[in-house]
Tab-separated table of C-alpha atoms in Angstrom:
chain	number	residue	atom	x	y	z
L	243	UNK	CA	40.975	14.807	-31.636
L	244	UNK	CA	39.607	13.119	-28.498
L	245	UNK	CA	36.758	11.530	-30.484
L	246	UNK	CA	39.291	10.086	-32.948
L	247	UNK	CA	41.349	8.605	-30.104
L	248	UNK	CA	38.173	7.188	-28.555
L	249	UNK	CA	37.099	5.560	-31.823
L	250	UNK	CA	40.567	4.121	-32.360
L	251	UNK	CA	40.509	2.685	-28.837
L	252	UNK	CA	37.129	1.044	-29.461
L	253	UNK	CA	38.246	-0.342	-32.827
L	254	UNK	CA	41.314	-1.882	-31.171
L	255	UNK	CA	39.076	-3.583	-28.598
L	256	UNK	CA	36.757	-4.720	-31.374
L	257	UNK	CA	39.667	-6.197	-33.353
L	258	UNK	CA	40.959	-8.026	-30.289
L	259	UNK	CA	37.528	-9.528	-29.557
L	260	UNK	CA	37.014	-10.582	-33.174
L	261	UNK	CA	40.467	-12.202	-33.191
L	262	UNK	CA	39.558	-14.196	-30.064
L	263	UNK	CA	36.274	-15.326	-31.608
L	264	UNK	CA	37.993	-16.486	-34.780
L	265	UNK	CA	40.474	-18.409	-32.618
L	266	UNK	CA	37.538	-20.157	-30.948
L	267	UNK	CA	36.063	-21.066	-34.321
L	268	UNK	CA	39.395	-22.503	-35.475
L	269	UNK	CA	40.342	-24.410	-32.297
L	270	UNK	CA	37.042	-25.842	-31.080
L	271	UNK	CA	34.394	-28.072	-32.601
L	272	UNK	CA	31.240	-27.349	-30.578
L	273	UNK	CA	31.406	-23.779	-29.245
L	274	UNK	CA	28.437	-21.791	-27.957
L	275	UNK	CA	27.821	-18.182	-26.946
L	276	UNK	CA	26.373	-17.860	-23.456
L	277	UNK	CA	23.533	-15.417	-24.032
L	278	UNK	CA	21.849	-13.712	-21.088
L	279	UNK	CA	20.024	-10.931	-22.916
L	280	UNK	CA	22.262	-8.370	-21.230
L	281	UNK	CA	24.338	-5.704	-22.951
L	282	UNK	CA	27.611	-7.673	-22.865
L	283	UNK	CA	26.167	-10.788	-24.498
L	284	UNK	CA	24.378	-8.615	-27.070
L	285	UNK	CA	27.713	-7.004	-27.923
L	286	UNK	CA	29.253	-10.504	-28.207
L	287	UNK	CA	26.633	-11.500	-30.766
L	288	UNK	CA	27.170	-8.250	-32.668
L	289	UNK	CA	30.932	-8.915	-32.741
L	290	UNK	CA	30.366	-12.507	-33.898
L	291	UNK	CA	28.192	-11.295	-36.769
L	292	UNK	CA	30.956	-8.866	-37.813
L	293	UNK	CA	33.682	-11.507	-37.393
L	294	UNK	CA	32.115	-13.990	-39.822
L	295	UNK	CA	30.023	-11.817	-42.131
L	296	UNK	CA	28.576	-12.594	-44.683
L	297	UNK	CA	28.400	-16.179	-43.354
L	298	UNK	CA	26.206	-16.997	-40.381
L	299	UNK	CA	27.927	-17.091	-37.016
L	300	UNK	CA	29.439	-20.552	-36.325
L	301	UNK	CA	28.180	-20.556	-32.737
L	302	UNK	CA	24.887	-21.618	-31.235
L	303	UNK	CA	23.418	-19.391	-28.526
L	304	UNK	CA	22.811	-20.927	-25.101
L	305	UNK	CA	20.483	-19.120	-22.722
L	306	UNK	CA	20.008	-20.377	-19.175
L	307	UNK	CA	16.415	-19.466	-18.365
L	308	UNK	CA	15.777	-19.107	-14.626
L	309	UNK	CA	12.033	-18.794	-15.164
L	310	UNK	CA	12.315	-15.485	-13.310
L	311	UNK	CA	13.614	-13.375	-16.186
L	312	UNK	CA	12.326	-9.970	-17.204
L	313	UNK	CA	9.716	-10.413	-19.942
L	314	UNK	CA	11.526	-7.769	-22.009
L	315	UNK	CA	14.687	-9.903	-21.971
L	316	UNK	CA	12.942	-12.959	-23.424
L	317	UNK	CA	11.187	-10.935	-26.121
L	318	UNK	CA	14.422	-9.212	-27.148
L	319	UNK	CA	16.233	-12.570	-27.232
L	320	UNK	CA	13.628	-14.129	-29.514
L	321	UNK	CA	13.564	-11.138	-31.873
L	322	UNK	CA	17.370	-10.993	-32.118
L	323	UNK	CA	17.742	-14.729	-32.786
L	324	UNK	CA	15.170	-14.529	-35.569
L	325	UNK	CA	16.909	-11.495	-37.060
L	326	UNK	CA	20.386	-13.040	-37.314
L	327	UNK	CA	19.216	-16.587	-38.060
L	328	UNK	CA	21.093	-18.177	-35.164
L	329	UNK	CA	20.249	-21.425	-33.404
L	330	UNK	CA	19.042	-20.890	-29.842
L	331	UNK	CA	19.210	-23.520	-27.109
L	332	UNK	CA	17.457	-22.805	-23.811
L	333	UNK	CA	18.473	-24.521	-20.589
L	334	UNK	CA	15.662	-24.455	-18.016
L	335	UNK	CA	16.331	-23.981	-14.310
L	336	UNK	CA	12.738	-25.044	-13.676
L	337	UNK	CA	13.477	-28.360	-15.408
L	338	UNK	CA	16.525	-28.877	-13.178
L	339	UNK	CA	14.325	-28.238	-10.139
L	340	UNK	CA	11.622	-30.616	-11.402
L	341	UNK	CA	14.199	-33.356	-12.040
L	342	UNK	CA	15.752	-32.921	-8.608
L	343	UNK	CA	19.231	-31.849	-9.720
L	344	UNK	CA	18.698	-28.358	-8.284
L	345	UNK	CA	16.931	-27.383	-5.076
L	346	UNK	CA	14.913	-24.182	-5.078
L	347	UNK	CA	15.647	-21.678	-2.347
L	348	UNK	CA	12.765	-20.668	-0.102
L	349	UNK	CA	11.892	-17.691	2.037
L	350	UNK	CA	12.427	-13.971	1.648
L	351	UNK	CA	15.532	-13.274	-0.390
L	352	UNK	CA	15.320	-16.581	-2.273
L	353	UNK	CA	16.839	-16.477	-5.752
L	354	UNK	CA	17.322	-18.852	-8.653
L	355	UNK	CA	20.504	-17.115	-9.727
L	356	UNK	CA	22.863	-19.623	-8.092
L	357	UNK	CA	20.837	-22.517	-9.508
L	358	UNK	CA	21.888	-21.441	-12.991
L	359	UNK	CA	25.222	-23.187	-12.389
L	360	UNK	CA	23.563	-26.609	-12.263
L	361	UNK	CA	21.521	-25.989	-15.410
L	362	UNK	CA	24.496	-24.502	-17.248
L	363	UNK	CA	26.734	-27.501	-16.536
L	364	UNK	CA	23.940	-29.901	-17.501
L	365	UNK	CA	23.388	-28.019	-20.758
L	366	UNK	CA	27.076	-27.866	-21.647
L	367	UNK	CA	27.417	-31.602	-21.032
L	368	UNK	CA	24.318	-32.444	-23.079
L	369	UNK	CA	25.590	-30.320	-25.981
L	370	UNK	CA	29.127	-31.732	-25.635
L	371	UNK	CA	30.351	-28.142	-25.639
L	372	UNK	CA	34.108	-27.637	-25.747
L	373	UNK	CA	34.075	-23.818	-25.549
L	374	UNK	CA	31.509	-21.450	-24.047
L	375	UNK	CA	31.941	-17.792	-24.999
L	376	UNK	CA	30.837	-15.371	-22.287
L	377	UNK	CA	30.620	-11.626	-21.819
L	378	UNK	CA	32.579	-11.433	-18.556
L	379	UNK	CA	34.851	-8.402	-18.196
L	380	UNK	CA	37.757	-7.936	-15.795
L	381	UNK	CA	36.481	-4.579	-14.517
L	382	UNK	CA	33.174	-6.032	-13.314
L	383	UNK	CA	34.259	-7.866	-10.195
L	384	UNK	CA	37.487	-8.993	-8.533
L	385	UNK	CA	36.939	-12.706	-9.289
L	386	UNK	CA	36.408	-11.954	-12.976
L	387	UNK	CA	39.621	-9.933	-12.977
L	388	UNK	CA	41.490	-13.250	-12.533
L	389	UNK	CA	40.198	-14.731	-15.792
L	390	UNK	CA	42.224	-15.282	-18.952
L	391	UNK	CA	40.745	-15.000	-22.440
L	392	UNK	CA	40.776	-18.817	-22.620
L	393	UNK	CA	39.754	-19.966	-19.150
L	394	UNK	CA	40.144	-23.704	-18.555
L	395	UNK	CA	37.416	-25.756	-16.831
L	396	UNK	CA	37.991	-29.297	-15.593
L	397	UNK	CA	35.849	-32.364	-16.323
L	398	UNK	CA	33.413	-31.236	-13.598
L	399	UNK	CA	33.067	-27.775	-15.157
L	400	UNK	CA	34.946	-26.168	-12.285
L	401	UNK	CA	37.469	-23.318	-12.363
L	402	UNK	CA	40.782	-23.150	-10.506
L	403	UNK	CA	41.929	-19.504	-10.361
L	404	UNK	CA	45.442	-20.644	-9.350
L	405	UNK	CA	45.827	-22.853	-12.419
L	406	UNK	CA	45.523	-20.387	-15.290
L	407	UNK	CA	47.534	-20.753	-18.471
L	408	UNK	CA	49.858	-17.928	-19.582
L	409	UNK	CA	48.707	-15.960	-22.632
L	410	UNK	CA	51.696	-14.314	-24.279
L	411	UNK	CA	51.581	-12.400	-27.563
L	412	UNK	CA	47.900	-13.314	-28.068
L	413	UNK	CA	48.715	-17.020	-28.273
L	414	UNK	CA	45.797	-19.013	-26.874
L	415	UNK	CA	46.148	-22.627	-25.796
L	416	UNK	CA	42.920	-24.544	-26.347
L	417	UNK	CA	44.348	-28.003	-25.649
L	418	UNK	CA	42.243	-30.013	-23.223
L	419	UNK	CA	41.521	-33.522	-22.009
L	420	UNK	CA	38.332	-35.469	-22.667
L	421	UNK	CA	35.362	-33.934	-20.855
L	422	UNK	CA	37.046	-30.606	-20.138
L	423	UNK	CA	36.053	-27.331	-21.734
L	424	UNK	CA	36.961	-23.653	-21.892
L	425	UNK	CA	35.124	-20.486	-21.031
L	426	UNK	CA	36.224	-17.766	-23.430
L	427	UNK	CA	35.927	-14.037	-22.694
L	428	UNK	CA	36.557	-11.930	-25.834
L	429	UNK	CA	35.701	-8.605	-24.164
L	430	UNK	CA	37.788	-9.172	-21.024
L	431	UNK	CA	39.704	-5.930	-21.532
L	432	UNK	CA	36.606	-3.783	-22.031
L	433	UNK	CA	35.131	-1.549	-19.331
L	434	UNK	CA	31.461	-0.694	-18.814
L	435	UNK	CA	32.147	2.645	-20.467
L	436	UNK	CA	33.814	0.942	-23.447
L	437	UNK	CA	30.749	-1.259	-23.894
L	438	UNK	CA	28.320	1.655	-23.884
L	439	UNK	CA	30.482	3.819	-26.138
L	440	UNK	CA	30.755	0.903	-28.563
L	441	UNK	CA	26.988	0.359	-28.487
L	442	UNK	CA	26.551	4.064	-29.226
L	443	UNK	CA	29.157	4.043	-32.014
L	444	UNK	CA	27.661	0.940	-33.656
L	445	UNK	CA	24.060	1.939	-32.876
L	446	UNK	CA	23.323	-1.529	-31.478
L	447	UNK	CA	19.705	-2.183	-30.559
L	448	UNK	CA	19.218	-2.777	-26.828
L	449	UNK	CA	16.360	-4.039	-24.623
L	450	UNK	CA	14.047	-1.347	-23.267
L	451	UNK	CA	15.137	-2.333	-19.729
L	452	UNK	CA	18.358	-0.366	-20.183
L	453	UNK	CA	16.456	2.878	-20.735
L	454	UNK	CA	14.542	4.746	-18.057
L	455	UNK	CA	10.976	3.494	-17.664
L	456	UNK	CA	8.340	3.408	-14.959
L	457	UNK	CA	8.242	0.195	-12.945
L	458	UNK	CA	6.789	-1.009	-9.677
L	459	UNK	CA	9.696	-1.530	-7.301
L	460	UNK	CA	10.557	-1.882	-3.620
L	461	UNK	CA	13.694	-1.081	-1.668
L	462	UNK	CA	15.624	-3.798	0.170
L	463	UNK	CA	18.884	-2.988	1.946
L	464	UNK	CA	19.380	0.103	-0.215
L	465	UNK	CA	18.740	-1.736	-3.503
L	466	UNK	CA	15.677	-1.174	-5.694
L	467	UNK	CA	14.198	-4.474	-6.888
L	468	UNK	CA	11.368	-5.162	-9.324
L	469	UNK	CA	8.079	-6.050	-7.646
L	470	UNK	CA	7.115	-9.269	-9.429
L	471	UNK	CA	4.543	-11.825	-8.260
L	472	UNK	CA	7.191	-14.347	-7.137
L	473	UNK	CA	9.075	-11.780	-5.013
L	474	UNK	CA	8.275	-12.011	-1.290
L	475	UNK	CA	8.228	-8.746	0.615
L	476	UNK	CA	9.091	-8.072	4.243
L	477	UNK	CA	6.450	-6.412	6.406
L	478	UNK	CA	8.154	-3.007	6.209
L	479	UNK	CA	8.739	-3.062	2.417
L	480	UNK	CA	6.367	-1.002	0.285
L	481	UNK	CA	5.769	-1.172	-3.474
L	482	UNK	CA	6.108	2.156	-5.259
L	483	UNK	CA	6.354	3.227	-8.886
L	484	UNK	CA	9.659	4.848	-9.859
L	485	UNK	CA	11.635	5.891	-12.932
L	486	UNK	CA	14.342	3.230	-13.151
L	487	UNK	CA	16.582	1.378	-15.560
L	488	UNK	CA	18.935	-1.618	-15.478
L	489	UNK	CA	22.719	-1.256	-15.589
L	490	UNK	CA	23.102	-5.032	-15.635
L	491	UNK	CA	20.443	-7.646	-16.350
L	492	UNK	CA	20.070	-10.993	-14.638
L	493	UNK	CA	17.489	-12.912	-12.673
L	494	UNK	CA	14.750	-10.524	-11.487
L	495	UNK	CA	15.242	-11.596	-7.874
L	496	UNK	CA	18.776	-10.198	-7.679
L	497	UNK	CA	18.938	-7.474	-10.355
L	498	UNK	CA	19.143	-4.070	-8.730
L	499	UNK	CA	17.525	-1.188	-10.597
L	500	UNK	CA	19.014	2.285	-10.911
L	501	UNK	CA	17.020	5.478	-10.400
L	502	UNK	CA	17.620	7.282	-13.645
L	503	UNK	CA	16.478	9.802	-16.263
L	504	UNK	CA	18.558	8.284	-19.084
L	505	UNK	CA	16.342	7.761	-22.127
L	506	UNK	CA	18.995	7.659	-24.881
L	507	UNK	CA	22.362	5.993	-25.426
L	508	UNK	CA	24.029	9.390	-25.050
L	509	UNK	CA	22.302	9.826	-21.678
L	510	UNK	CA	23.506	6.395	-20.551
L	511	UNK	CA	27.118	7.142	-21.504
L	512	UNK	CA	26.996	10.373	-19.496
L	513	UNK	CA	25.378	8.604	-16.542
L	514	UNK	CA	28.012	5.840	-16.525
L	515	UNK	CA	30.785	8.442	-16.680
L	516	UNK	CA	29.408	10.123	-13.550
L	517	UNK	CA	28.602	6.910	-11.629
L	518	UNK	CA	30.421	6.287	-8.359
L	519	UNK	CA	29.159	2.747	-7.863
L	520	UNK	CA	30.094	-0.264	-9.984
L	521	UNK	CA	27.470	-1.721	-12.296
L	522	UNK	CA	27.236	-4.854	-10.121
L	523	UNK	CA	26.903	-2.765	-6.967
L	524	UNK	CA	23.179	-3.388	-7.058
L	525	UNK	CA	23.376	-7.149	-7.648
L	526	UNK	CA	21.956	-8.773	-4.526
L	527	UNK	CA	23.629	-12.105	-5.307
L	528	UNK	CA	27.090	-10.497	-5.074
L	529	UNK	CA	26.334	-9.279	-1.549
L	530	UNK	CA	25.792	-12.732	-0.021
L	531	UNK	CA	29.444	-13.004	0.970
L	532	UNK	CA	32.766	-11.290	0.323
L	533	UNK	CA	33.775	-14.063	-2.099
L	534	UNK	CA	30.309	-14.800	-3.501
L	535	UNK	CA	31.254	-14.500	-7.171
L	536	UNK	CA	34.524	-16.431	-6.876
L	537	UNK	CA	32.808	-19.262	-5.019
L	538	UNK	CA	30.137	-19.525	-7.731
L	539	UNK	CA	32.722	-19.397	-10.511
L	540	UNK	CA	34.722	-22.242	-8.924
L	541	UNK	CA	31.520	-24.318	-8.988
L	542	UNK	CA	30.979	-23.618	-12.689
L	543	UNK	CA	29.098	-20.289	-12.825
L	544	UNK	CA	29.570	-17.829	-15.711
């Protein structure tokens, strides 16, 4: 009985997300899916394929490449794009740095994660995008809990959390002025557990990063980080090899790794059910200030 209720719950979430995606296709002319290579954006692509099957998805994929991504993420992205026949556009943070529109952070703790905002806004403007579909969920973080399904952005790509449009009876208002656009979040009502149970139910292929594997890591302020060549270590930080996996995937410099023994989707579901820390609890970029995420979102971040 409980499994039936669970499946019905997931199918209701799936139907809602597909409805939102079809609304995007009907209301906007140049929409894109913001693809990070993480589980939420992979689920978005899976839902888009289901929503418009047997036709190809009517959205291009936009990936903002920090240049400090996990190699596994890039390989998975390329394989998936080839499999579904989608058009991929890559915005380069390194290019923004080279052209002087973004300034690279220096020193220990430097990250390119915040610089993604500049590259994202430049890419959206170049593509003349009027809707950018993202995998943000309201349970992830308090700033994301303020989002609507159709989240308005002004002509500068910025978000005003106090100026959100009402969404009654699943009626979505996509009207905008010249130069403005919308961020759209079809899986807003999903939780981390919903995402993993849906991945398990649909048997969606995932990057190896999400499963336990051995990796060289170091511990900084209670967070395990990948030991890559561009990561600067403090004098008291030591590189060790541990069994870890990702709960959320982003720029290597700020993606915390979880000590884990989960090697299957079933293991991951059980691990998430027992977790006492949020999935973004290990994201170093969220720890920079109490309102770190909201500040970045106001500037145009995902």
